[in-house]
Each structure stands twice: as C-alpha cells, then as structure tokens.
Amino acid sequence: MNRSDAERIASLFESLGFAAAADMASSDIAIVVMCSVRQMATDRIFGLEQKIEQARKINSKLKIILTGCVVESDKNNFAEIFDHVLDIKTLSQWPAILAIKFSVGRTHANIMRGSDPRNPRKQGKKLIKDYFAIPPKHSSKFSALIPISKGCDNFCSYCVVPYTRGPLAPRPIKDILNEIKNAVANGAKEIWLLGQNVNNYHHKGYGFADVLRLANDIPGDFWIRFTSPHPKDFNNEAVLAMAQCQKITPYLNLPIQSGDDVILKAMKRPYTVAQYKTLVKKIRTAFKKHRKGIEKEIAISTDVIVGFPSETKAQFQNTAKAFRTIKYDMAYISRYSKRPNTAAALLDDGVPPKEKKRREEILNDIVKTTALNHNKKFIGKIVDVAIESIKNGFAFGKNRHYKTVKLAIKERQIKAGDIAKVKIVKAMPFGLEGQMI
Ligand code: SF4
C-alpha cells in the first residue's frame, strides 16, 4: 500500500511541475512514505536523521515531508526531524497546505509554477478531492498496484493500521475498474488489487467476489493478484470467483498469524485454526476443480507472528504443527514487537528476543521443506514468467504461482516487463531455475 501511495504522490508532484531528483540533497522536496506495522520500520525512519542532516547541510532549502502509516504518538518526535508530517488521506490538499506553509523560496516557486502561479490555493482546491482519484504514476511498467479500499475495521490486538489508516473505506467499483482498464491499456501485465483487508470489500451491493469477476472480465492479457485478505472474510463466492477467473493467478497470501486458538483469541483474530484449515482445503479443492495442469495446485503463503505476549512454548508448537500440516509455499514471519496504542501493548511482552528468534528459525525450516516439495512439482513444466530484472546474464521474474524464477539469457534476448515461456529445470526452497524455450 505504501508503494501505491508513493505512486499517487509522484503523480501529484509531476502534475505540479516537479521531476524526480537523483538524491535527497539535490531535491526541493523529499517525501518519505513510512510503515508503522513493525517497530523495526519505525526505527528505520528515526535512523534517517543523520542522512537528513547531511542533506540539509548541502541544500538548506530542502523540505522533507513524512507521510504514510504514522502512529499518532510518534508524530511529535518526527516533527523534530521532518518539516511536515502529513496525512496521506489529505494528499489532494497538499499543494494548498505546502504553498501556505512553505516560506517563499525555491521550493515554493516550484510548487506555484507547477500548479497555478496566480493562485496556488485555488489550484489546490481545484485538484481532486479524493486521494484515490489522483491517477497513480505506476513505478513499474509491468505491474500496477490498484487499491480497492483503504483502512481496516478489525483492530487485531497487535496492529496499528486501524489507528493510522482509519476505518475501512472502499472505492466505488467503477473507479477500480477504470483504473485497471487504464493500467492494462498502458501495458500492465500484472494487476495487484490492494487493501489492508482486501476481501472485506463491500460497496453499493458489490462484494469482493464481484471485484474479482468484473476485473477478470476486462479484456486483455494480464494477471490479477491481490493482498491482503483476512480468513474471516473469505466467503464461498470469493473462493469460487478466485478459482473460476482464469486471470487470477494461483497464488494466495492467507495470514494465519498464529496456529494456536488461545493466541488467536488474544490477537482478536476471530477464527480458529480448524476454521482456517477448512478454508485452505476449500480453496485448494476449488482450484483442483476449476483449473488445468500445474494451476490445479495453488501456492499459499502466510503471515505469522512469533512471540506474541504470553505465547508459551506449547502454543508455539501448535503453530509449528499448523505449518507442517498446511504446508505453505512461503511465510512472512515476524517477531512480535509492541506497537503503541494497540490492545496488545498493554500486555507483558514476556517472550525474550532470543526465544522469538528461535521460534522464527523453526518455522523457517519447516517452510523450507514444504516449499521445496511444492517447487519440485514444477520441474519439467513450462510456465510463464514475468521478467522483473536482468543482471549479469540472468533474468529474474515471477511465475503465476509467485515463485521467483532465475534463467540464463543471451544478450538482449529478453527485457524487464516481458513474459517469457520458461522450462523449469531446478527447484530450490524459495525459487526455481529455468531455461527459455
Ligand atoms: S486485519 Fe490486518 S490491517 Fe486490519 S487490524 Fe488486522 S492485521 Fe491490521
């Protein structure tokens, strides 16, 4: 979502006459889009202080804005480092806000030149009221990030998102479909539908399954992916739409967060491990029924937190057990860190860092085994690979199952953004190797 925000910010500033600068010191304005989901990400922003000071020594007129997912209680501290801490939801008003607040100088002149030099406030109002209505400047030619909603109503006990992003706010279906059509017309081959709770989409009678089916009906040769769904919001219609709509890739990130029912309850995740497993089975069965060849097997990844307050060794073992039975293709494992204002922040973070690391390593080892077993099924198969980068005679990309594929190439044989037909010759835990055919 932060990358998507950055694309809308880039589009807005381009419309105001700005161009991308090579580095912070040579910029009029630098914008930092932050994430507060983990303490580590917040620490990284504080870690920028030295870099910012150095840039200011070279360019005293530099203005730096912080936006994105910013926890309220961090704002005062950040105000000492950044010139402005602005809410991303007010993006359409930024030209007016900045024109008012910036002292007259190079930056100010640039803003005014790009908007309406006679009346920047008027231009700010004339700009678009809704931040979603600002057309994004997609950073990748191949992949387009399309938010379908923002915010979240769930208040999982460890998560800051409902506090930083606000309640769930879905976009009108027409706007979503128009943005997809534009992206496809501009050459996008992969559409990512985004939302903090993406499958809780509901707007004027349309649900998430409708978004999937209507996106799938848009003419063109492109792939559809989405993130991040909540297990509680996966209804049967969405499962069926996912399996039946052939543009939807056979890959799903389905956060489990814990494999223990007591911890799930403490996390305020309203499902049990048994319900989660039933959902996984339902999804796998639907793909077996509605897809052909290797696409009968859907790749499933998950998000999980280790060392949630009071998580005992036995409760962690339940998570390890769930990992062994579900057999994930990939897992994004986080060591619990206390986030301000959340319900879990009031609990005693009793699991020592060393133990959290140990639990992370155990899950990582399980996933390495299960992922390798899944990946071996690709050997000898011919798959489409969306090329993302080229380096030292190799191309790297993702197949429809979201597996990273590496292939040796001849000079100028292929470029980033192409879809290559590749025969898979080798499987590793977290990647595949192939040859172009
Ligand atoms: S559903 Fe996701 S975004 Fe919403 S509160 Fe829970 S973890 Fe955070």
Tab-separated table of C-alpha atoms and ligand atoms in Angstrom:
chain	number	residue	atom	x	y	z
A	1	MET	CA	0.000	0.000	0.000
A	2	ASN	CA	2.907	2.369	0.731
A	3	ARG	CA	4.287	1.816	-2.772
A	4	SER	CA	0.857	2.588	-4.152
A	5	ASP	CA	0.728	5.774	-2.035
A	6	ALA	CA	4.156	6.748	-3.363
A	7	GLU	CA	2.858	6.329	-6.935
A	8	ARG	CA	-0.019	8.733	-6.261
A	9	ILE	CA	2.326	11.234	-4.601
A	10	ALA	CA	4.685	11.042	-7.612
A	11	SER	CA	1.759	11.657	-9.957
A	12	LEU	CA	0.566	14.675	-7.969
A	13	PHE	CA	4.009	16.283	-7.818
A	14	GLU	CA	4.605	15.606	-11.510
A	15	SER	CA	1.356	17.424	-12.265
A	16	LEU	CA	2.723	20.319	-10.225
A	17	GLY	CA	5.807	20.516	-12.441
A	18	PHE	CA	8.261	18.527	-10.348
A	19	ALA	CA	10.614	15.887	-11.710
A	20	ALA	CA	12.270	13.044	-9.807
A	21	ALA	CA	15.618	14.026	-8.260
A	22	ALA	CA	18.671	11.796	-8.067
A	23	ASP	CA	19.008	12.074	-4.279
A	24	MET	CA	17.730	13.889	-1.236
A	25	ALA	CA	20.360	16.632	-1.259
A	26	SER	CA	19.526	17.720	-4.815
A	27	SER	CA	15.759	17.805	-4.158
A	28	ASP	CA	13.478	20.714	-3.430
A	29	ILE	CA	11.171	18.359	-1.591
A	30	ALA	CA	11.853	14.858	-0.329
A	31	ILE	CA	8.937	12.688	0.730
A	32	VAL	CA	9.281	9.699	3.000
A	33	VAL	CA	6.393	7.208	2.964
A	34	MET	CA	6.654	5.229	6.177
A	35	CYS	CA	5.269	1.991	7.554
A	36	SER	CA	4.497	1.563	11.261
A	37	VAL	CA	3.441	-2.060	11.247
A	38	ARG	CA	6.648	-3.156	12.992
A	39	GLN	CA	8.893	-1.281	15.398
A	40	MET	CA	11.832	-2.061	13.098
A	41	ALA	CA	10.254	0.004	10.299
A	42	THR	CA	9.699	2.929	12.681
A	43	ASP	CA	13.306	2.682	13.909
A	44	ARG	CA	14.451	2.890	10.306
A	45	ILE	CA	12.726	6.273	9.957
A	46	PHE	CA	14.458	7.587	13.097
A	47	GLY	CA	17.656	6.165	11.585
A	48	LEU	CA	17.273	8.564	8.638
A	49	GLU	CA	18.011	11.557	10.878
A	50	GLN	CA	21.743	11.633	10.115
A	51	LYS	CA	21.193	11.323	6.369
A	52	ILE	CA	18.655	14.159	6.534
A	53	GLU	CA	21.080	16.387	8.460
A	54	GLN	CA	23.802	15.794	5.859
A	55	ALA	CA	21.391	16.587	3.005
A	56	ARG	CA	20.297	19.791	4.756
A	57	LYS	CA	23.953	20.899	5.064
A	58	ILE	CA	24.301	20.643	1.279
A	59	ASN	CA	20.858	22.070	0.499
A	60	SER	CA	19.498	24.404	3.165
A	61	LYS	CA	16.233	24.883	1.251
A	62	LEU	CA	15.353	21.203	1.266
A	63	LYS	CA	11.899	20.462	2.707
A	64	ILE	CA	11.143	16.947	3.898
A	65	ILE	CA	7.685	15.504	4.322
A	66	LEU	CA	6.816	12.366	6.258
A	67	THR	CA	3.619	10.521	5.361
A	68	GLY	CA	2.163	7.007	5.062
A	69	CYS	CA	1.347	4.931	8.089
A	70	VAL	CA	2.349	7.205	11.009
A	71	VAL	CA	1.397	6.413	14.606
A	72	GLU	CA	-0.132	9.452	16.351
A	73	SER	CA	2.183	9.210	19.371
A	74	ASP	CA	5.287	9.227	17.104
A	75	LYS	CA	4.225	12.414	15.314
A	76	ASN	CA	5.750	14.848	17.859
A	77	ASN	CA	9.111	13.073	17.720
A	78	PHE	CA	9.041	13.013	13.918
A	79	ALA	CA	8.135	16.720	13.811
A	80	GLU	CA	11.655	17.431	15.089
A	81	ILE	CA	13.215	15.647	12.094
A	82	PHE	CA	10.766	16.430	9.271
A	83	ASP	CA	9.368	19.778	8.082
A	84	HIS	CA	5.863	18.345	7.755
A	85	VAL	CA	4.106	15.190	8.876
A	86	LEU	CA	1.129	14.961	6.514
A	87	ASP	CA	-1.771	12.527	6.392
A	88	ILE	CA	-1.778	10.637	3.090
A	89	LYS	CA	-5.584	10.875	3.050
A	90	THR	CA	-5.203	14.657	2.609
A	91	LEU	CA	-2.917	14.243	-0.420
A	92	SER	CA	-5.181	16.222	-2.718
A	93	GLN	CA	-4.863	19.189	-0.340
A	94	TRP	CA	-1.070	19.053	-0.123
A	95	PRO	CA	-0.445	21.710	-2.781
A	96	ALA	CA	-2.537	24.146	-0.782
A	97	ILE	CA	-1.055	23.085	2.557
A	98	LEU	CA	2.513	23.310	1.271
A	99	ALA	CA	2.017	26.585	-0.557
A	100	ILE	CA	0.679	28.096	2.635
A	101	LYS	CA	3.305	26.692	4.940
A	102	PHE	CA	6.492	26.877	2.885
A	103	SER	CA	8.488	30.019	3.166
A	104	VAL	CA	8.968	31.842	-0.119
A	105	GLY	CA	11.969	30.290	-1.829
A	106	ARG	CA	12.946	27.804	-4.454
A	107	THR	CA	10.539	25.105	-3.290
A	108	HIS	CA	7.645	27.482	-3.054
A	109	ALA	CA	8.322	28.774	-6.562
A	110	ASN	CA	8.406	25.262	-7.897
A	111	ILE	CA	5.040	24.374	-6.440
A	112	MET	CA	3.488	27.524	-7.729
A	113	ARG	CA	4.974	27.120	-11.167
A	114	GLY	CA	3.579	23.606	-11.429
A	115	SER	CA	0.086	24.443	-10.259
A	116	ASP	CA	-1.318	27.850	-10.813
A	117	PRO	CA	1.223	30.609	-10.247
A	118	ARG	CA	-1.537	33.158	-9.869
A	119	ASN	CA	-3.445	31.265	-7.245
A	120	PRO	CA	-1.988	28.114	-5.757
A	121	ARG	CA	-4.766	27.834	-3.147
A	122	LYS	CA	-7.405	27.831	-5.851
A	123	GLN	CA	-5.483	25.178	-7.759
A	124	GLY	CA	-5.199	23.112	-4.585
A	125	LYS	CA	-8.977	23.128	-4.221
A	126	LYS	CA	-9.489	22.514	-7.916
A	127	LEU	CA	-7.302	19.459	-7.677
A	128	ILE	CA	-9.024	16.258	-6.799
A	129	LYS	CA	-10.965	15.962	-3.557
A	130	ASP	CA	-10.443	12.239	-3.078
A	131	TYR	CA	-6.884	10.939	-2.758
A	132	PHE	CA	-7.825	7.799	-4.704
A	133	ALA	CA	-8.948	9.968	-7.602
A	134	ILE	CA	-5.369	11.149	-8.153
A	135	PRO	CA	-4.171	8.938	-11.004
A	136	PRO	CA	-1.067	6.974	-9.946
A	137	LYS	CA	2.272	7.167	-11.741
A	138	HIS	CA	2.955	3.435	-11.811
A	139	SER	CA	6.590	2.803	-10.927
A	140	SER	CA	6.638	-0.475	-12.833
A	141	LYS	CA	5.607	-0.784	-16.464
A	142	PHE	CA	4.710	-4.381	-15.882
A	143	SER	CA	2.909	-4.308	-12.537
A	144	ALA	CA	0.125	-1.918	-11.491
A	145	LEU	CA	-0.936	-1.500	-7.867
A	146	ILE	CA	-4.647	-0.734	-7.638
A	147	PRO	CA	-6.068	-0.010	-4.160
A	148	ILE	CA	-9.697	-1.155	-3.848
A	149	SER	CA	-10.104	0.107	-0.294
A	150	LYS	CA	-8.143	1.761	2.444
A	151	GLY	CA	-8.233	1.335	6.203
A	152	CYS	CA	-9.462	-1.519	8.344
A	153	ASP	CA	-12.181	-2.076	10.961
A	154	ASN	CA	-10.719	-5.160	12.584
A	155	PHE	CA	-8.483	-3.879	15.390
A	156	CYS	CA	-6.367	-7.020	15.667
A	157	SER	CA	-4.782	-6.500	19.073
A	158	TYR	CA	-1.194	-6.131	17.762
A	159	CYS	CA	-1.860	-3.892	14.756
A	160	VAL	CA	-1.639	-0.111	14.287
A	161	VAL	CA	-3.305	0.014	10.871
A	162	PRO	CA	-6.849	0.916	12.073
A	163	TYR	CA	-5.277	3.811	14.047
A	164	THR	CA	-3.023	5.089	11.264
A	165	ARG	CA	-5.192	4.377	8.223
A	166	GLY	CA	-8.641	4.790	9.730
A	167	PRO	CA	-11.779	2.712	9.142
A	168	LEU	CA	-12.380	0.636	6.035
A	169	ALA	CA	-13.225	2.890	3.098
A	170	PRO	CA	-13.961	1.048	-0.149
A	171	ARG	CA	-13.619	2.724	-3.550
A	172	PRO	CA	-16.544	2.718	-5.973
A	173	ILE	CA	-16.354	-0.300	-8.271
A	174	LYS	CA	-16.437	1.944	-11.350
A	175	ASP	CA	-13.265	3.764	-10.255
A	176	ILE	CA	-11.456	0.495	-9.566
A	177	LEU	CA	-12.380	-0.962	-12.952
A	178	ASN	CA	-11.447	2.245	-14.786
A	179	GLU	CA	-8.051	2.279	-13.108
A	180	ILE	CA	-7.455	-1.348	-14.102
A	181	LYS	CA	-8.544	-0.608	-17.707
A	182	ASN	CA	-6.138	2.354	-17.879
A	183	ALA	CA	-3.271	0.318	-16.460
A	184	VAL	CA	-3.900	-2.517	-18.941
A	185	ALA	CA	-4.181	-0.034	-21.833
A	186	ASN	CA	-0.781	1.343	-20.736
A	187	GLY	CA	0.797	-2.100	-20.905
A	188	ALA	CA	0.406	-3.509	-17.365
A	189	LYS	CA	0.566	-7.303	-17.347
A	190	GLU	CA	0.040	-7.782	-13.636
A	191	ILE	CA	-2.671	-6.082	-11.579
A	192	TRP	CA	-2.357	-6.117	-7.789
A	193	LEU	CA	-5.656	-5.356	-6.037
A	194	LEU	CA	-4.755	-3.834	-2.691
A	195	GLY	CA	-6.460	-3.286	0.618
A	196	GLN	CA	-5.442	-3.644	4.254
A	197	ASN	CA	-8.398	-6.019	4.496
A	198	VAL	CA	-8.859	-6.517	0.773
A	199	ASN	CA	-11.579	-9.187	0.833
A	200	ASN	CA	-13.814	-7.200	3.177
A	201	TYR	CA	-14.696	-5.045	0.158
A	202	HIS	CA	-18.351	-4.062	0.079
A	203	HIS	CA	-19.749	-1.028	-1.676
A	204	LYS	CA	-23.238	-0.332	-3.041
A	205	GLY	CA	-24.133	-4.007	-3.351
A	206	TYR	CA	-20.766	-5.127	-4.749
A	207	GLY	CA	-18.612	-7.541	-2.771
A	208	PHE	CA	-15.077	-8.817	-3.197
A	209	ALA	CA	-16.185	-11.683	-5.460
A	210	ASP	CA	-17.768	-9.069	-7.785
A	211	VAL	CA	-14.495	-7.111	-7.899
A	212	LEU	CA	-12.644	-10.288	-8.899
A	213	ARG	CA	-15.168	-11.289	-11.575
A	214	LEU	CA	-15.505	-7.793	-13.063
A	215	ALA	CA	-11.716	-7.302	-13.119
A	216	ASN	CA	-11.365	-10.694	-14.784
A	217	ASP	CA	-13.906	-9.647	-17.463
A	218	ILE	CA	-11.788	-6.685	-18.576
A	219	PRO	CA	-10.388	-7.579	-21.999
A	220	GLY	CA	-6.638	-8.064	-22.277
A	221	ASP	CA	-3.850	-10.449	-21.471
A	222	PHE	CA	-2.983	-9.748	-17.837
A	223	TRP	CA	-2.705	-11.401	-14.437
A	224	ILE	CA	-4.656	-10.497	-11.303
A	225	ARG	CA	-3.236	-10.827	-7.789
A	226	PHE	CA	-4.495	-9.385	-4.513
A	227	THR	CA	-3.327	-8.722	-0.971
A	228	SER	CA	-4.026	-8.877	1.944
A	229	PRO	CA	-7.098	-10.941	2.777
A	230	HIS	CA	-8.496	-11.836	6.203
A	231	PRO	CA	-9.541	-15.500	6.658
A	232	LYS	CA	-12.834	-14.442	8.318
A	233	ASP	CA	-13.900	-12.518	5.195
A	234	PHE	CA	-13.353	-15.292	2.650
A	235	ASN	CA	-16.881	-16.289	1.683
A	236	ASN	CA	-17.765	-19.108	-0.736
A	237	GLU	CA	-18.465	-16.645	-3.583
A	238	ALA	CA	-14.946	-15.220	-3.308
A	239	VAL	CA	-13.359	-18.698	-3.213
A	240	LEU	CA	-15.313	-19.726	-6.317
A	241	ALA	CA	-14.551	-16.483	-8.158
A	242	MET	CA	-10.865	-16.890	-7.406
A	243	ALA	CA	-10.766	-20.419	-8.779
A	244	GLN	CA	-13.001	-19.783	-11.811
A	245	CYS	CA	-11.498	-16.491	-13.021
A	246	GLN	CA	-8.526	-17.609	-15.064
A	247	LYS	CA	-6.736	-14.243	-14.940
A	248	ILE	CA	-6.454	-14.618	-11.165
A	249	THR	CA	-3.123	-16.250	-10.534
A	250	PRO	CA	-2.891	-19.465	-8.486
A	251	TYR	CA	-1.260	-17.734	-5.540
A	252	LEU	CA	-2.719	-16.619	-2.222
A	253	ASN	CA	-1.229	-14.961	0.833
A	254	LEU	CA	-3.537	-16.007	3.676
A	255	PRO	CA	-2.341	-14.657	7.044
A	256	ILE	CA	-2.737	-17.200	9.865
A	257	GLN	CA	-0.815	-15.095	12.464
A	258	SER	CA	-0.856	-17.975	14.981
A	259	GLY	CA	-1.604	-21.696	14.953
A	260	ASP	CA	-2.995	-21.628	18.479
A	261	ASP	CA	-6.630	-20.818	19.256
A	262	VAL	CA	-5.902	-19.100	22.598
A	263	ILE	CA	-3.330	-16.816	20.977
A	264	LEU	CA	-5.658	-16.128	18.032
A	265	LYS	CA	-8.285	-15.004	20.523
A	266	ALA	CA	-5.754	-12.783	22.317
A	267	MET	CA	-4.839	-11.363	18.911
A	268	LYS	CA	-8.549	-10.653	18.282
A	269	ARG	CA	-8.463	-12.794	15.153
A	270	PRO	CA	-11.996	-14.243	15.043
A	271	TYR	CA	-11.290	-17.707	13.609
A	272	THR	CA	-9.933	-20.968	14.931
A	273	VAL	CA	-7.090	-22.984	13.459
A	274	ALA	CA	-9.639	-25.635	12.405
A	275	GLN	CA	-11.686	-22.999	10.527
A	276	TYR	CA	-8.538	-21.686	8.850
A	277	LYS	CA	-7.571	-25.193	7.730
A	278	THR	CA	-11.096	-25.793	6.380
A	279	LEU	CA	-10.796	-22.598	4.343
A	280	VAL	CA	-7.410	-23.654	2.927
A	281	LYS	CA	-8.905	-27.016	1.971
A	282	LYS	CA	-11.871	-25.324	0.313
A	283	ILE	CA	-9.575	-23.090	-1.730
A	284	ARG	CA	-7.305	-25.970	-2.761
A	285	THR	CA	-10.316	-28.094	-3.748
A	286	ALA	CA	-11.811	-25.254	-5.812
A	287	PHE	CA	-8.537	-24.836	-7.749
A	288	LYS	CA	-8.314	-28.585	-8.358
A	289	LYS	CA	-11.834	-28.457	-9.830
A	290	HIS	CA	-11.629	-25.299	-11.935
A	291	ARG	CA	-8.007	-25.113	-13.137
A	292	LYS	CA	-5.901	-27.166	-15.517
A	293	GLY	CA	-2.337	-28.554	-15.308
A	294	ILE	CA	0.017	-27.054	-12.730
A	295	GLU	CA	-2.629	-24.410	-11.879
A	296	LYS	CA	-4.664	-27.097	-10.106
A	297	GLU	CA	-2.118	-26.561	-7.301
A	298	ILE	CA	-2.490	-23.128	-5.721
A	299	ALA	CA	0.593	-21.743	-3.945
A	300	ILE	CA	-0.251	-20.469	-0.467
A	301	SER	CA	1.885	-18.213	1.698
A	302	THR	CA	1.104	-16.795	5.106
A	303	ASP	CA	1.944	-14.089	7.638
A	304	VAL	CA	2.693	-15.215	11.177
A	305	ILE	CA	3.827	-13.577	14.408
A	306	VAL	CA	6.109	-15.447	16.802
A	307	GLY	CA	6.454	-14.495	20.463
A	308	PHE	CA	3.110	-12.736	20.882
A	309	PRO	CA	2.784	-11.737	24.597
A	310	SER	CA	2.289	-14.818	26.757
A	311	GLU	CA	2.821	-17.274	23.853
A	312	THR	CA	4.078	-20.408	25.591
A	313	LYS	CA	6.357	-22.992	24.027
A	314	ALA	CA	3.401	-25.355	23.741
A	315	GLN	CA	1.297	-22.694	21.996
A	316	PHE	CA	4.148	-22.013	19.605
A	317	GLN	CA	4.362	-25.765	18.922
A	318	ASN	CA	0.728	-25.565	17.763
A	319	THR	CA	1.824	-23.003	15.187
A	320	ALA	CA	4.689	-25.250	14.102
A	321	LYS	CA	2.184	-28.126	13.818
A	322	ALA	CA	-0.147	-25.995	11.693
A	323	PHE	CA	2.794	-25.131	9.421
A	324	ARG	CA	3.612	-28.835	8.989
A	325	THR	CA	0.031	-29.747	8.083
A	326	ILE	CA	-0.842	-26.754	5.890
A	327	LYS	CA	2.474	-26.984	4.025
A	328	TYR	CA	2.995	-23.383	2.976
A	329	ASP	CA	4.903	-22.254	-0.081
A	330	MET	CA	6.254	-19.234	1.763
A	331	ALA	CA	5.826	-17.497	5.122
A	332	TYR	CA	6.451	-13.929	6.183
A	333	ILE	CA	7.482	-14.463	9.799
A	334	SER	CA	7.546	-11.510	12.233
A	335	ARG	CA	8.947	-11.492	15.731
A	336	TYR	CA	6.318	-9.698	17.837
A	337	SER	CA	7.087	-6.068	18.624
A	338	LYS	CA	4.913	-3.850	20.780
A	339	ARG	CA	3.066	-1.176	18.799
A	340	PRO	CA	1.819	1.976	20.526
A	341	ASN	CA	-1.916	2.368	21.235
A	342	THR	CA	-2.733	-1.244	20.395
A	343	ALA	CA	-4.539	-3.528	22.864
A	344	ALA	CA	-1.571	-5.924	22.975
A	345	ALA	CA	0.749	-3.078	24.025
A	346	LEU	CA	-0.837	-3.326	27.486
A	347	LEU	CA	0.241	-6.968	27.784
A	348	ASP	CA	3.581	-8.092	29.131
A	349	ASP	CA	5.890	-8.820	26.180
A	350	GLY	CA	7.259	-11.817	28.066
A	351	VAL	CA	8.957	-13.803	25.299
A	352	PRO	CA	12.694	-12.969	25.226
A	353	PRO	CA	14.183	-11.844	21.856
A	354	LYS	CA	16.401	-14.943	21.695
A	355	GLU	CA	13.364	-17.197	22.027
A	356	LYS	CA	11.473	-15.253	19.343
A	357	LYS	CA	14.443	-15.759	17.022
A	358	ARG	CA	14.482	-19.487	17.817
A	359	ARG	CA	10.768	-19.780	17.012
A	360	GLU	CA	11.260	-17.884	13.768
A	361	GLU	CA	14.044	-20.259	12.729
A	362	ILE	CA	11.907	-23.320	13.465
A	363	LEU	CA	9.084	-22.054	11.243
A	364	ASN	CA	11.544	-21.037	8.567
A	365	ASP	CA	12.998	-24.561	8.491
A	366	ILE	CA	9.516	-26.095	8.147
A	367	VAL	CA	8.635	-23.761	5.271
A	368	LYS	CA	11.928	-24.512	3.528
A	369	THR	CA	10.967	-28.188	3.430
A	370	THR	CA	7.325	-27.748	2.414
A	371	ALA	CA	8.162	-25.085	-0.183
A	372	LEU	CA	10.858	-27.270	-1.754
A	373	ASN	CA	8.380	-30.144	-2.036
A	374	HIS	CA	5.898	-27.849	-3.801
A	375	ASN	CA	8.607	-26.425	-6.055
A	376	LYS	CA	9.768	-29.850	-7.206
A	377	LYS	CA	6.377	-30.263	-8.925
A	378	PHE	CA	7.418	-27.535	-11.369
A	379	ILE	CA	10.458	-29.415	-12.709
A	380	GLY	CA	9.945	-30.173	-16.400
A	381	LYS	CA	6.890	-27.888	-16.625
A	382	ILE	CA	6.654	-24.921	-18.970
A	383	VAL	CA	5.484	-21.775	-17.206
A	384	ASP	CA	5.011	-18.092	-17.992
A	385	VAL	CA	7.476	-15.852	-16.178
A	386	ALA	CA	7.033	-12.112	-15.847
A	387	ILE	CA	10.564	-10.727	-16.100
A	388	GLU	CA	11.335	-8.153	-13.414
A	389	SER	CA	15.076	-7.589	-13.781
A	390	ILE	CA	18.167	-8.544	-15.771
A	391	LYS	CA	21.592	-8.877	-14.168
A	392	ASN	CA	24.920	-10.437	-15.214
A	393	GLY	CA	23.456	-12.610	-17.954
A	394	PHE	CA	20.467	-13.759	-15.902
A	395	ALA	CA	16.819	-12.724	-15.966
A	396	PHE	CA	14.738	-12.829	-12.783
A	397	GLY	CA	10.982	-12.830	-12.574
A	398	LYS	CA	7.898	-14.384	-11.046
A	399	ASN	CA	5.687	-17.099	-12.437
A	400	ARG	CA	1.918	-17.137	-11.936
A	401	HIS	CA	2.393	-19.048	-8.651
A	402	TYR	CA	4.517	-16.091	-7.433
A	403	LYS	CA	7.667	-18.201	-7.408
A	404	THR	CA	10.910	-16.407	-8.180
A	405	VAL	CA	12.431	-17.858	-11.356
A	406	LYS	CA	16.025	-17.354	-12.493
A	407	LEU	CA	17.085	-18.054	-16.063
A	408	ALA	CA	20.264	-17.661	-18.071
A	409	ILE	CA	19.746	-15.461	-21.123
A	410	LYS	CA	21.665	-14.276	-24.149
A	411	GLU	CA	22.261	-10.566	-24.606
A	412	ARG	CA	19.067	-8.645	-25.413
A	413	GLN	CA	17.110	-11.900	-25.643
A	414	ILE	CA	14.522	-10.511	-23.254
A	415	LYS	CA	13.838	-7.390	-21.219
A	416	ALA	CA	12.098	-6.460	-17.973
A	417	GLY	CA	8.337	-6.391	-18.469
A	418	ASP	CA	8.298	-9.281	-20.960
A	419	ILE	CA	6.504	-12.550	-20.263
A	420	ALA	CA	8.821	-15.443	-21.118
A	421	LYS	CA	7.948	-19.090	-21.721
A	422	VAL	CA	10.295	-20.995	-19.444
A	423	LYS	CA	11.000	-24.662	-18.842
A	424	ILE	CA	11.763	-25.266	-15.158
A	425	VAL	CA	14.892	-27.369	-14.635
A	426	LYS	CA	15.721	-26.921	-10.954
A	427	ALA	CA	13.818	-26.346	-7.712
A	428	MET	CA	15.126	-24.646	-4.569
A	429	PRO	CA	13.150	-23.884	-1.360
A	430	PHE	CA	12.433	-20.301	-2.346
A	431	GLY	CA	12.940	-20.266	-6.079
A	432	LEU	CA	13.119	-22.065	-9.382
A	433	GLU	CA	15.629	-22.158	-12.210
A	434	GLY	CA	14.574	-22.439	-15.815
A	435	GLN	CA	15.542	-22.184	-19.453
A	436	MET	CA	13.844	-20.114	-22.090
A	437	ILE	CA	12.136	-22.181	-24.753
B	1	SF4	S1	-6.947	-7.199	9.519
B	1	SF4	FE1	-4.836	-6.714	9.002
B	1	SF4	S2	-4.779	-4.472	8.817
B	1	SF4	FE2	-6.672	-4.985	9.872
B	1	SF4	S3	-6.171	-4.808	12.063
B	1	SF4	FE3	-5.880	-6.965	11.488
B	1	SF4	S4	-3.708	-7.153	10.890
B	1	SF4	FE4	-4.229	-4.951	10.937
